[in-house]
PDB file of C-alpha atoms in Angstrom:
ATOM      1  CA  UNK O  26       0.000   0.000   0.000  1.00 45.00           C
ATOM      2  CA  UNK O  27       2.874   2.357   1.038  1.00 46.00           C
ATOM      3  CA  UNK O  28       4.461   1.916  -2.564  1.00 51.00           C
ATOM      4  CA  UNK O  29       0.883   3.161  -4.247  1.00 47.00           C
ATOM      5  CA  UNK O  30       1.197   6.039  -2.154  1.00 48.00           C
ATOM      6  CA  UNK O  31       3.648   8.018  -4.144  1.00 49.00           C
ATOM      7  CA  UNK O  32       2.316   6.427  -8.166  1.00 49.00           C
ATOM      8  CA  UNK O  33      -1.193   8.020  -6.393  1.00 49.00           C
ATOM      9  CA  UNK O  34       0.290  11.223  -5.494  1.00 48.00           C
ATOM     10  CA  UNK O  35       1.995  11.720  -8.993  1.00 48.00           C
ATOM     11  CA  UNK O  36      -0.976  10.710 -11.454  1.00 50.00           C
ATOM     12  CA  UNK O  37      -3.164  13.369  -8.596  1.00 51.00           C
ATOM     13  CA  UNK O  38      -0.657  16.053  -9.300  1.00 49.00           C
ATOM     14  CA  UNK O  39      -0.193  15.086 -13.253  1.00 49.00           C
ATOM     15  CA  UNK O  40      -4.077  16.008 -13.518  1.00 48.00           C
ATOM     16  CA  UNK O  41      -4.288  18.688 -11.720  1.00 49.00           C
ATOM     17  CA  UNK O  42      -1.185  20.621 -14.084  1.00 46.00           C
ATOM     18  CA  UNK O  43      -3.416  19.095 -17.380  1.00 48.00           C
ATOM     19  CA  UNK O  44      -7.026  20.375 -15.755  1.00 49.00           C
ATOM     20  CA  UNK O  45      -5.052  23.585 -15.278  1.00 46.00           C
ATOM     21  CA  UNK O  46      -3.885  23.503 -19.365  1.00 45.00           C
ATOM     22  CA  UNK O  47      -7.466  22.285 -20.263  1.00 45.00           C
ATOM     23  CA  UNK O  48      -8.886  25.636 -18.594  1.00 46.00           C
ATOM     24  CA  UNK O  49      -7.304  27.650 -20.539  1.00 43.00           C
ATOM     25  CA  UNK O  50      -7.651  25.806 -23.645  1.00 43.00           C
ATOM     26  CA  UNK O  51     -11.459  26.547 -22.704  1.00 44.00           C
ATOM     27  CA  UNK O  52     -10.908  30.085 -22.537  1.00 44.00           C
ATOM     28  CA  UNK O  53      -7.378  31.229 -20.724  1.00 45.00           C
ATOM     29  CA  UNK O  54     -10.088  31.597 -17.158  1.00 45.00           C
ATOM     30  CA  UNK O  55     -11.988  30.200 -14.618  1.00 42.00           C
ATOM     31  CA  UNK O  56     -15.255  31.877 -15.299  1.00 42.00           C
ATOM     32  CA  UNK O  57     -16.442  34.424 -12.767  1.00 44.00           C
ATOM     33  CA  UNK O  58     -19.562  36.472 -13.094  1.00 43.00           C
ATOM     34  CA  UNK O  59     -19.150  39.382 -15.330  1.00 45.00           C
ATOM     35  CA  UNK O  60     -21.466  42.367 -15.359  1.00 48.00           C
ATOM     36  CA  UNK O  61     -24.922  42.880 -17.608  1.00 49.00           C
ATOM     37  CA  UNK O  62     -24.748  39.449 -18.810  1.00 50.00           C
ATOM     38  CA  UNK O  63     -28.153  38.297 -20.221  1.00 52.00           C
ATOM     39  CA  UNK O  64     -26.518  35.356 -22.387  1.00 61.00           C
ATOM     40  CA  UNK O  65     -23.974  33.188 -22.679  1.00 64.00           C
ATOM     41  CA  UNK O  66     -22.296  30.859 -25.274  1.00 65.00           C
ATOM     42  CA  UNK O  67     -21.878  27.335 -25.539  1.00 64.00           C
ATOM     43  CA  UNK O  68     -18.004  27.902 -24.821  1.00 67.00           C
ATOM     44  CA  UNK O  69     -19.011  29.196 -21.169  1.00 68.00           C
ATOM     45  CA  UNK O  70     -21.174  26.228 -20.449  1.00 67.00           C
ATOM     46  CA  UNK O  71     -18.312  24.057 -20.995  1.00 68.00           C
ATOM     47  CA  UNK O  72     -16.115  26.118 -19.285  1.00 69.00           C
ATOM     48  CA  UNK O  73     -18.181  25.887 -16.598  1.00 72.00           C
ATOM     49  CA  UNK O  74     -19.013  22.368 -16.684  1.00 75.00           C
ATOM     50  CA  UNK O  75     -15.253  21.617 -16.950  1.00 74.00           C
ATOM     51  CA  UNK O  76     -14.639  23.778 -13.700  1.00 78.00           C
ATOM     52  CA  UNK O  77     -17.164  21.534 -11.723  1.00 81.00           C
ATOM     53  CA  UNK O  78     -16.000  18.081 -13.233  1.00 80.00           C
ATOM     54  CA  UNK O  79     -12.373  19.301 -11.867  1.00 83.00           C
ATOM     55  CA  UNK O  80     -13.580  20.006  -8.319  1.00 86.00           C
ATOM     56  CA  UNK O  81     -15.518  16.731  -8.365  1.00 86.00           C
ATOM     57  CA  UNK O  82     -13.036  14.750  -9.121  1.00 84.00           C
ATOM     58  CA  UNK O  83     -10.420  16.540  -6.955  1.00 85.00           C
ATOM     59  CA  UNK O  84     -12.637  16.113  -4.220  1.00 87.00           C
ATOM     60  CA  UNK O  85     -12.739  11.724  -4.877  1.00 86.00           C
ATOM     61  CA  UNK O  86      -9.036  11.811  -5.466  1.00 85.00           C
ATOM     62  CA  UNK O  87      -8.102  13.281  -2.469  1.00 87.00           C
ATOM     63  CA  UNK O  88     -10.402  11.227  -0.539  1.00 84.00           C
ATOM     64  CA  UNK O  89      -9.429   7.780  -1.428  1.00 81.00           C
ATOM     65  CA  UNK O  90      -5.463   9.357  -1.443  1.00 83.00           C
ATOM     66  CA  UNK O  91      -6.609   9.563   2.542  1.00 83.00           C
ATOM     67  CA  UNK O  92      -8.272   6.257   2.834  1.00 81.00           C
ATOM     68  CA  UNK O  93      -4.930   4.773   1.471  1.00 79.00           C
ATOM     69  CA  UNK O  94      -2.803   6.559   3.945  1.00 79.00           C
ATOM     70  CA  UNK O  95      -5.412   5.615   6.929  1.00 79.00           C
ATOM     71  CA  UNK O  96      -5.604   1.997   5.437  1.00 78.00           C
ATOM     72  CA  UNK O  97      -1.969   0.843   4.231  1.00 72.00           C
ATOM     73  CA  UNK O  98      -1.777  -2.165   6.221  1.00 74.00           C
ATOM     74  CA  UNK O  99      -5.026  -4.113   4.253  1.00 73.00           C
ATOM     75  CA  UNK O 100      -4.552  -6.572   1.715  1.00 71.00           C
ATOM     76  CA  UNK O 101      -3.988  -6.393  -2.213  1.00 74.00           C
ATOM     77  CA  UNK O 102      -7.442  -6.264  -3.205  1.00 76.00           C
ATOM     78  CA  UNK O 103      -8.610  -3.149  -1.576  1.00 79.00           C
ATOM     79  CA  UNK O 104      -5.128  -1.711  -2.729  1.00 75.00           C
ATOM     80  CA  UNK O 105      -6.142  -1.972  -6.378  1.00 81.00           C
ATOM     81  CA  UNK O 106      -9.318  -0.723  -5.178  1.00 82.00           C
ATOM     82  CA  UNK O 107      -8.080   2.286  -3.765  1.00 80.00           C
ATOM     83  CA  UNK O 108      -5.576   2.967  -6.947  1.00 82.00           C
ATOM     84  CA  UNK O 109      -8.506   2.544  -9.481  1.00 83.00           C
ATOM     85  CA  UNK O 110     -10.231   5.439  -7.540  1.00 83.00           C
ATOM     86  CA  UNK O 111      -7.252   7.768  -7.879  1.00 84.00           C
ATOM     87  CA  UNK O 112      -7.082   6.729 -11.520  1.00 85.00           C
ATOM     88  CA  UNK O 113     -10.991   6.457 -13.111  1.00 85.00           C
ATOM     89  CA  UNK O 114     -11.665   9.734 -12.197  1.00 84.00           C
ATOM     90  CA  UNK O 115      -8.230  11.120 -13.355  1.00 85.00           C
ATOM     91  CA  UNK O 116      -9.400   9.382 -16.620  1.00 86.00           C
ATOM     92  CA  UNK O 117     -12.917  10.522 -16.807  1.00 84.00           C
ATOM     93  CA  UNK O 118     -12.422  14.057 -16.039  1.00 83.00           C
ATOM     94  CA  UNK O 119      -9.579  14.927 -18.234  1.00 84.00           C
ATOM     95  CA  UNK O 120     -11.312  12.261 -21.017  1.00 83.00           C
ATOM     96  CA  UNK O 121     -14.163  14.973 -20.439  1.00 81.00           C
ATOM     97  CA  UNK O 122     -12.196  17.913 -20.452  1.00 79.00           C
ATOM     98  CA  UNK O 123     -10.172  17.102 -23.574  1.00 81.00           C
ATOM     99  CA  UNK O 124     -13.028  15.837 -25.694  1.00 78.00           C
ATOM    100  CA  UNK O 125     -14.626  18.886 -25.254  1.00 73.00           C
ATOM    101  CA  UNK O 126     -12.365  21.118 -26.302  1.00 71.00           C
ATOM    102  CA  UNK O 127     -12.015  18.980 -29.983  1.00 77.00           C
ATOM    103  CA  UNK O 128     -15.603  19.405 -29.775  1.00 73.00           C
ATOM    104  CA  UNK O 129     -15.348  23.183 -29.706  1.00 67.00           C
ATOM    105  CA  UNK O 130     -12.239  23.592 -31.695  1.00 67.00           C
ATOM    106  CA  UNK O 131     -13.934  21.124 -34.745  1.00 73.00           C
ATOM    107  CA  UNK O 132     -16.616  22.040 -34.392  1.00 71.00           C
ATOM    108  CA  UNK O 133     -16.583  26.183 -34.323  1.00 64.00           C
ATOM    109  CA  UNK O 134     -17.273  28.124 -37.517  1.00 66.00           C
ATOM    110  CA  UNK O 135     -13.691  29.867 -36.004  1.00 70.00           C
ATOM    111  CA  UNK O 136     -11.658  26.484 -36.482  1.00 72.00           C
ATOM    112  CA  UNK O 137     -10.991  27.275 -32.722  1.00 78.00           C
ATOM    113  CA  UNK O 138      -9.674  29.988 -30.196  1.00 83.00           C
ATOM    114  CA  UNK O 139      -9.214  33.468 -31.592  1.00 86.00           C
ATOM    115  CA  UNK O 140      -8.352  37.258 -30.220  1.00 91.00           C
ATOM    116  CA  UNK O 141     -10.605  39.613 -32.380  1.00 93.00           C
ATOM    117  CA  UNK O 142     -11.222  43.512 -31.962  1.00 95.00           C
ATOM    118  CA  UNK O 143     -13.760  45.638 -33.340  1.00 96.00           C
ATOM    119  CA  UNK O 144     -13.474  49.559 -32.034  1.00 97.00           C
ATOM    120  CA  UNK O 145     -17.663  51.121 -30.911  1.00 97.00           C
ATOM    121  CA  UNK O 146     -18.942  54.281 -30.466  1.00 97.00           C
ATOM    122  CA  UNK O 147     -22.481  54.786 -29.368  1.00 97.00           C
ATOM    123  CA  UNK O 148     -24.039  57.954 -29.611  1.00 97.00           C
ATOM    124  CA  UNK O 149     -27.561  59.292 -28.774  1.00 96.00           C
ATOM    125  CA  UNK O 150     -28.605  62.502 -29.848  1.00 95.00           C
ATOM    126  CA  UNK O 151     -24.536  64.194 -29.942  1.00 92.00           C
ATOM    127  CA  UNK O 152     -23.880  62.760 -26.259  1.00 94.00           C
ATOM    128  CA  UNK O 153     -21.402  59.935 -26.171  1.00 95.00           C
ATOM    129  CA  UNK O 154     -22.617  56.718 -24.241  1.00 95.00           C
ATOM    130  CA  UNK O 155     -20.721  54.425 -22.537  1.00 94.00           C
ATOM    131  CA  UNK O 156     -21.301  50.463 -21.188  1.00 93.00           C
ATOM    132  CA  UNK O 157     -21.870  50.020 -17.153  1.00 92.00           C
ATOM    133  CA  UNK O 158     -17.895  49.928 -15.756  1.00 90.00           C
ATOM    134  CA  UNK O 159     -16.796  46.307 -15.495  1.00 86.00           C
ATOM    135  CA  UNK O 160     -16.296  44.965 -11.657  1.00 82.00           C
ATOM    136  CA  UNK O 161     -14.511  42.801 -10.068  1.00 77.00           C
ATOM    137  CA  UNK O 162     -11.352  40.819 -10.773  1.00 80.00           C
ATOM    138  CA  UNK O 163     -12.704  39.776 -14.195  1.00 76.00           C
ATOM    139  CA  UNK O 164     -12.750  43.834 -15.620  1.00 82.00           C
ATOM    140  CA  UNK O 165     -14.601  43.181 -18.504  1.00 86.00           C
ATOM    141  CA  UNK O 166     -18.979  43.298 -19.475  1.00 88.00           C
ATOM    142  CA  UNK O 167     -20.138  40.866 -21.186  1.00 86.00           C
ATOM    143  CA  UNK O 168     -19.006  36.919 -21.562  1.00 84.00           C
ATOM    144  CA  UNK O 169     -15.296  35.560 -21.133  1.00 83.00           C
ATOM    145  CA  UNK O 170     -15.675  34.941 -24.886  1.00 85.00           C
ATOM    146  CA  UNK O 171     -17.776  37.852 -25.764  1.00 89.00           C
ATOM    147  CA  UNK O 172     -17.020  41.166 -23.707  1.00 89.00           C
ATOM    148  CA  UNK O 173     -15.777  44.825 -23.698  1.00 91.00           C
ATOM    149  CA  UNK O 174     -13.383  46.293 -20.797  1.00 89.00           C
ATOM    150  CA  UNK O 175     -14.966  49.717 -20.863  1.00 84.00           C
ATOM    151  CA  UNK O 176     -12.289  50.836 -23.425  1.00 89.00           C
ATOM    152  CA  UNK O 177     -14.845  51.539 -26.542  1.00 91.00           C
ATOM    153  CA  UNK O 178     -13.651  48.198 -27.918  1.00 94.00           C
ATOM    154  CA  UNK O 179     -15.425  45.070 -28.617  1.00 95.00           C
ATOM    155  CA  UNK O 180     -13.520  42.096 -27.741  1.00 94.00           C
ATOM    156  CA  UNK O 181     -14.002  38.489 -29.053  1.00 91.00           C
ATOM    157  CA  UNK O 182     -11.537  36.602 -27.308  1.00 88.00           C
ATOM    158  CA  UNK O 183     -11.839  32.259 -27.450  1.00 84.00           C
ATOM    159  CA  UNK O 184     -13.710  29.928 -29.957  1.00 84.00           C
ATOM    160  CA  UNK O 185     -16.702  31.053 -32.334  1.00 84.00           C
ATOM    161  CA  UNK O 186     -19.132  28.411 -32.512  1.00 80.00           C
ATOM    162  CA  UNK O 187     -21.719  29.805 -34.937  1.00 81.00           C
ATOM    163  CA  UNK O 188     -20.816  33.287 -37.358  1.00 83.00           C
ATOM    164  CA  UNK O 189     -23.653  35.059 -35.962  1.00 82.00           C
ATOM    165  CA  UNK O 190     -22.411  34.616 -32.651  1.00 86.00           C
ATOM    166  CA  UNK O 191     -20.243  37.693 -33.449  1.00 90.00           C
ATOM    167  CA  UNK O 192     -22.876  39.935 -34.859  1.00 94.00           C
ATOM    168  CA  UNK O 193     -23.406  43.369 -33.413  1.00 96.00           C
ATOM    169  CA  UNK O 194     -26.588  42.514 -31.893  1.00 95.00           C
ATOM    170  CA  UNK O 195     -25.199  39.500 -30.253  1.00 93.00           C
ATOM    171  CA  UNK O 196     -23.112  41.359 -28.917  1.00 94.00           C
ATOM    172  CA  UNK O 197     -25.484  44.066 -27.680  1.00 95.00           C
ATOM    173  CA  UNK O 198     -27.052  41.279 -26.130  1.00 93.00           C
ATOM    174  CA  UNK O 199     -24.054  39.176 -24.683  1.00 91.00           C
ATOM    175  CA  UNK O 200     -23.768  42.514 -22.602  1.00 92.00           C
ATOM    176  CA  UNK O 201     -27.122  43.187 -21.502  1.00 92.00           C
ATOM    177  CA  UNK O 202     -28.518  45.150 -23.996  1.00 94.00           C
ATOM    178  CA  UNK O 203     -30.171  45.104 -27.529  1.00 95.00           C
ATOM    179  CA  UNK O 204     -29.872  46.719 -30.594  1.00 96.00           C
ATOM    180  CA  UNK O 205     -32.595  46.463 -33.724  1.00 95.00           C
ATOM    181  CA  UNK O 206     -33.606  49.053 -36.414  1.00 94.00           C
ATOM    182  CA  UNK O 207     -35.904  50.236 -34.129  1.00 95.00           C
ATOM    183  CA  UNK O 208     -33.175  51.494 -31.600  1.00 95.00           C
ATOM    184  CA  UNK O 209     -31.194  50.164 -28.568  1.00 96.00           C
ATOM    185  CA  UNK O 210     -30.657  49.848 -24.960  1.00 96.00           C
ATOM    186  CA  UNK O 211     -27.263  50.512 -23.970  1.00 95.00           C
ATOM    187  CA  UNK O 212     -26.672  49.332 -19.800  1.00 94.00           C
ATOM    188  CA  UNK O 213     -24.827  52.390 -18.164  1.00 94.00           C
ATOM    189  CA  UNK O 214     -23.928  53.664 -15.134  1.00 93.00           C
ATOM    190  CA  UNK O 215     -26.999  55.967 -14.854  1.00 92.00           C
ATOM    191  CA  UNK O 216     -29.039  53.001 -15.814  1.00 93.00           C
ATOM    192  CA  UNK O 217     -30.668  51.589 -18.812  1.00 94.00           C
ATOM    193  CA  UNK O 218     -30.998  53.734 -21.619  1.00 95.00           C
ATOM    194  CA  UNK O 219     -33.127  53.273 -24.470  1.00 96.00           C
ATOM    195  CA  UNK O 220     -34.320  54.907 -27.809  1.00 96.00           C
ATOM    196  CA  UNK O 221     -36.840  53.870 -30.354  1.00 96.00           C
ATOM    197  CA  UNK O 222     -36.952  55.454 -33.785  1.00 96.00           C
ATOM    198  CA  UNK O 223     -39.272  58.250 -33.854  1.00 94.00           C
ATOM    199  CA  UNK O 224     -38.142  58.839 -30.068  1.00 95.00           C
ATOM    200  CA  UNK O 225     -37.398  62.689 -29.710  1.00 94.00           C
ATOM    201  CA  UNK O 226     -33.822  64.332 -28.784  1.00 94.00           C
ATOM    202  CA  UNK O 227     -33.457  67.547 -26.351  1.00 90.00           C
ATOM    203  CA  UNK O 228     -33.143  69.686 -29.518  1.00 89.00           C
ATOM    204  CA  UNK O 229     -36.312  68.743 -31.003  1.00 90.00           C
ATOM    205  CA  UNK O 230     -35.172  66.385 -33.803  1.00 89.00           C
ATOM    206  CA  UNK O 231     -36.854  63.255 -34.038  1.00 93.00           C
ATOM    207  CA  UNK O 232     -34.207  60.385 -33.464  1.00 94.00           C
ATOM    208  CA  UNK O 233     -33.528  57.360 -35.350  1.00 96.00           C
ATOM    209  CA  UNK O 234     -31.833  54.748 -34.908  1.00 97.00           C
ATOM    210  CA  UNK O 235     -28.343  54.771 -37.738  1.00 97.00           C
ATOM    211  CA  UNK O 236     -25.415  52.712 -37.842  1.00 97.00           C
ATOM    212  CA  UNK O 237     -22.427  53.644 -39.420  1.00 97.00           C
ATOM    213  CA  UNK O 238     -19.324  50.693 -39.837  1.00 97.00           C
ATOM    214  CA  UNK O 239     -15.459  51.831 -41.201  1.00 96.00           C
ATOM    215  CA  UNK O 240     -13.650  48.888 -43.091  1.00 95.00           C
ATOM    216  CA  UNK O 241     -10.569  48.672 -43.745  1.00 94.00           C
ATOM    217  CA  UNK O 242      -8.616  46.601 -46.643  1.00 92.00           C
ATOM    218  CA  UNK O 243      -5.287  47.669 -48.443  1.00 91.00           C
ATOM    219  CA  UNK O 244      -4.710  50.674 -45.882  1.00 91.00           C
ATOM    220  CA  UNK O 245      -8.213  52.416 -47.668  1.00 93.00           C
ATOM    221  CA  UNK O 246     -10.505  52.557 -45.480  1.00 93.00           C
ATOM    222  CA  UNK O 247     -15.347  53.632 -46.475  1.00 93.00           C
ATOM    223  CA  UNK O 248     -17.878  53.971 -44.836  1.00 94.00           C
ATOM    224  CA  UNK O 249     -21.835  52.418 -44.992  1.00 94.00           C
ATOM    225  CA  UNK O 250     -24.267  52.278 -43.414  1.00 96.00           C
ATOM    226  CA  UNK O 251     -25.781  49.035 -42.408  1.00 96.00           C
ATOM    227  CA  UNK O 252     -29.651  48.131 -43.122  1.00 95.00           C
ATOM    228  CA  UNK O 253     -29.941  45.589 -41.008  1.00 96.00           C
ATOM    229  CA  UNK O 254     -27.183  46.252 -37.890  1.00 96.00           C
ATOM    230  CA  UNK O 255     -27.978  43.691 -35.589  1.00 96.00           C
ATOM    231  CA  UNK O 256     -27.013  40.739 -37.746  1.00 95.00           C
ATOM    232  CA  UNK O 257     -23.751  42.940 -38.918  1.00 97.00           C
ATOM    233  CA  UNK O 258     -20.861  40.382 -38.143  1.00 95.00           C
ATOM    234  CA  UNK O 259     -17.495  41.865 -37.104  1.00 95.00           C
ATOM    235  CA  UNK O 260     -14.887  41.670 -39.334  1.00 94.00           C
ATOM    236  CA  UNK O 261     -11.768  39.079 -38.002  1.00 93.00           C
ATOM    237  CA  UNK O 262      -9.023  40.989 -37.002  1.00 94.00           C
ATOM    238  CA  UNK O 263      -7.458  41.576 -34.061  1.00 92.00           C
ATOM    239  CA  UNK O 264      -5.533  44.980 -34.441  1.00 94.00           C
ATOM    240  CA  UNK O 265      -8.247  48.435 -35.444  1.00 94.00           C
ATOM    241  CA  UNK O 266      -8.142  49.269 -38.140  1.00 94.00           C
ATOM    242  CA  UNK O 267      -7.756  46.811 -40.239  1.00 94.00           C
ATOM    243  CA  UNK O 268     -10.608  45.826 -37.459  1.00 95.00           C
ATOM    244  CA  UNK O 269     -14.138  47.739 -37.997  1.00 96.00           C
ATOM    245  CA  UNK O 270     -14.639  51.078 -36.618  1.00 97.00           C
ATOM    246  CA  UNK O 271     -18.580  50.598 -35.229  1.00 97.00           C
ATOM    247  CA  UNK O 272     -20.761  54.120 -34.774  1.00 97.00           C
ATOM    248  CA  UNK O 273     -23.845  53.176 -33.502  1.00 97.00           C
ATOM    249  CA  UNK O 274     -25.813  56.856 -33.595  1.00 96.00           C
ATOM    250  CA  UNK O 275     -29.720  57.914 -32.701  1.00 97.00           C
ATOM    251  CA  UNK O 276     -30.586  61.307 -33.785  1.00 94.00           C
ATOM    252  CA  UNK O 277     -31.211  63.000 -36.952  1.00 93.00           C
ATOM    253  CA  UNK O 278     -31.491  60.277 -39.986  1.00 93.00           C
ATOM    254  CA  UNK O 279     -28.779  60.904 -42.738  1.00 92.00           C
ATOM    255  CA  UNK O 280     -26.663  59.241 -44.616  1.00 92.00           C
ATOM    256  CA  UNK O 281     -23.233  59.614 -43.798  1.00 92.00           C
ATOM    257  CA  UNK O 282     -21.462  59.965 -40.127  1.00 93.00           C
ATOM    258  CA  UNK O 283     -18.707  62.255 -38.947  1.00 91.00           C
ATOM    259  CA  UNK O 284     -17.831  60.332 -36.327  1.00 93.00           C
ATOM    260  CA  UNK O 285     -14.861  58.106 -36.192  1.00 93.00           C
ATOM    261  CA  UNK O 286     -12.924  55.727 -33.800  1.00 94.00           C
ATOM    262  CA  UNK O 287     -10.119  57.071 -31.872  1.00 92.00           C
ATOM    263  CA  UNK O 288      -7.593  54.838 -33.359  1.00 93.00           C
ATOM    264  CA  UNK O 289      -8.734  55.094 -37.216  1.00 94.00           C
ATOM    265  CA  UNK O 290      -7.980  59.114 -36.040  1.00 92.00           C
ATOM    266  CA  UNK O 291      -4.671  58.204 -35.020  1.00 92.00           C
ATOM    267  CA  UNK O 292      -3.828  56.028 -38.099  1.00 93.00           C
ATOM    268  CA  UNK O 293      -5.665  58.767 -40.416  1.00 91.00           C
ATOM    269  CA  UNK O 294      -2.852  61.125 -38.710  1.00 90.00           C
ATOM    270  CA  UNK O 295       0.385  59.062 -39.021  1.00 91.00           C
ATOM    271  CA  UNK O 296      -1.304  58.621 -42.782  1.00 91.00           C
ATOM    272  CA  UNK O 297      -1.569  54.473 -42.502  1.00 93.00           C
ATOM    273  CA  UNK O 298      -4.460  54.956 -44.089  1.00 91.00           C
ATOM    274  CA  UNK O 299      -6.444  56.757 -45.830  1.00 89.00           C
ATOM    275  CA  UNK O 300      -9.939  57.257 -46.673  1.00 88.00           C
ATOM    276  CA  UNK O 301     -11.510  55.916 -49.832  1.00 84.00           C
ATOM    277  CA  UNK O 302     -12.592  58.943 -51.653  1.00 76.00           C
ATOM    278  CA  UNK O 303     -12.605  62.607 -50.071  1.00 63.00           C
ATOM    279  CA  UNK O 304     -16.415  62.417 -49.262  1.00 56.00           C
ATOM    280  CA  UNK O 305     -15.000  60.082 -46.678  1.00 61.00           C
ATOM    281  CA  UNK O 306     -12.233  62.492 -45.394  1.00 61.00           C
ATOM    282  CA  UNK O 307     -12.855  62.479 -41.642  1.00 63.00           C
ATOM    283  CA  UNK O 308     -13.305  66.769 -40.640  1.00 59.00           C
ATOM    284  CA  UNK O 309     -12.356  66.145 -37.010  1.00 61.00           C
ATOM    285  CA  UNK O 310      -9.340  64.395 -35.901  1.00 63.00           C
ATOM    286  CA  UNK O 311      -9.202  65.362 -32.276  1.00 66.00           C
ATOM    287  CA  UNK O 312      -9.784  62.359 -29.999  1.00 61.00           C
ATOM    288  CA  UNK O 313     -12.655  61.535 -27.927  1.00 64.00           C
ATOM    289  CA  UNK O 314     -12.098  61.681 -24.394  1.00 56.00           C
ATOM    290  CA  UNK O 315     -12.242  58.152 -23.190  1.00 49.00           C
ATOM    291  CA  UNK O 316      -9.449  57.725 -25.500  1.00 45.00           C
ATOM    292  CA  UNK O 317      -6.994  55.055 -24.870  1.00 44.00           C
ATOM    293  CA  UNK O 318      -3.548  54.893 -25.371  1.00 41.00           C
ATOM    294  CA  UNK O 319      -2.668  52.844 -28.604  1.00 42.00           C
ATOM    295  CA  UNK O 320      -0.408  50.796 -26.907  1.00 39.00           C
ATOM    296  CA  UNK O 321      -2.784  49.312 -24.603  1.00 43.00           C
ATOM    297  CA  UNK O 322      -5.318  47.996 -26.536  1.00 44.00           C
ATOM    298  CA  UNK O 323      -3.527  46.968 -29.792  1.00 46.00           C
ATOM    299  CA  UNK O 324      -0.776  45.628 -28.174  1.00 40.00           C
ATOM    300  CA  UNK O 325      -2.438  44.669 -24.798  1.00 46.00           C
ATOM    301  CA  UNK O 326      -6.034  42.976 -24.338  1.00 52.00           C
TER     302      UNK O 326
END
């Protein structure tokens, strides 16, 4: 019994170190709750699964790893006995763990994990909106897949099971809100806020809802303006530009925006790119004041 002691010991500490790599195959994090979330993906529901299947079969290990410390002096029978419960759930749970990350990775329209940005700006009636302020150690809204970090950026960080799971309004909704032609609710600080198209702004124009998306290919960057928003998916990049450049704006219909994302300003300025025709020549190039540094968000999350 003694000599099973240490073969237990190893294979306990060998699955811990490969539930550990499993994790963050799942998603680099043990999930945590994150704020305004009113869905969740199919990644997070085996995340979280995994997380549970872990402690549970922590919990057996370590118990019959005591029971062959208290009982090292019975026969060979109930010393196989003992070293098949160290080992089945070892087996199990990383059989479990493993097969479902294939699963995802196979399976996803994403061919597995990836690290995607898209830069927003929400806007109703000329005042600037921004999400409810992440808490907590997690410091994002939104899923562990799906989420922003209060930064004006949307990130899409871990595997893509279906395209439209990275549509705007997926989004919108990943982080408690919505977004339709009709309008959108946008969770912030002060609370809900919501518009519908025909709502009416503080100057007296009637308000609808517009949204406005920069691309960017070959360093040229255009502008349109999207018909049906919510099922808009996000280009796949992970630096912005070439990643979209979202303006999300209730208030006067028209057809063109002059708003643009901080860091297609910057790259405007340095002259990495450049617009596609002068119509499309942003007027102002003076950052917005929840500006980030460049650094920390192309280079950082």
């Amino acid at each position: 019994m003694t000599k099973l002691l240490p073969y237990s010991i190893f294979i306990s500490t060998f699955y811990y170190l490969l539930s550990a790599t499993s994790i963050l195959a799942h998603g680099g994090e043990v999930p945590e709750e994150t704020e305004a979330v009113a869905m969740t993906t199919l990644e997070d529901s085996i995340r979280s699964t995994s997380i549970k299947v872990v402690i549970i079969a922590s919990i057996i290990i370590l118990a019959f790893i005591v029971l062959t410390v208290l009982l090292k002096h019975f026969g060979e029978g109930l010393k196989k006995f003992l070293f098949a419960g160290v080992v089945i759930p070892t087996i199990a749970a990383t059989l479990y763990m493993v097969g479902s990350t294939l699963y995802l990775n196979f399976t996803s329209s994403s061919g597995g994990p990836v690290h995607w940005h898209a830069d927003l700006e929400i806007w109703d009636c000329g005042n600037k909106l921004d999400f409810v302020d992440p808490q907590g150690i997690s410091n994002k809204v939104g899923t562990s897949t799906f989420h922003e970090h209060n930064d004006g950026r949307i990130h899409i960080e871990g595997v893509v099971k279906e395209k439209d799971e990275a549509s705007l309004g997926k989004f919108f909704k990943f982080v408690g809100g919505s977004l339709s032609t009709d309008g959108f609710e946008v969770p912030t600080n002060n609370g809900q806020i919501t518009r519908h198209n025909n709502d009416t702004c503080q100057n007296g124009d009637m308000g609808t809802l517009q949204v406005f998306v920069y691309q960017t290919r070959n360093d040229v960057f255009n502008q349109q303006k999207l018909n049906d928003p919510a099922s808009y998916v996000l280009t796949p990049e992970g630096n912005v530009p070439p990643g979209d450049c979202i303006i999300v704006e209730f208030g006067k219909e028209r057809e063109k925006t002059d708003k643009l994302c901080n860091f297609y300003k910057l790259k405007v300025k340095t002259g990495e790119i450049k617009p596609a025709s002068e119509f499309e020549q942003p007027t102002d190039l003076n950052l917005n004041e929840s500006g980030t540094q460049e650094e920390d968000l192309n280079h950082g999350n």
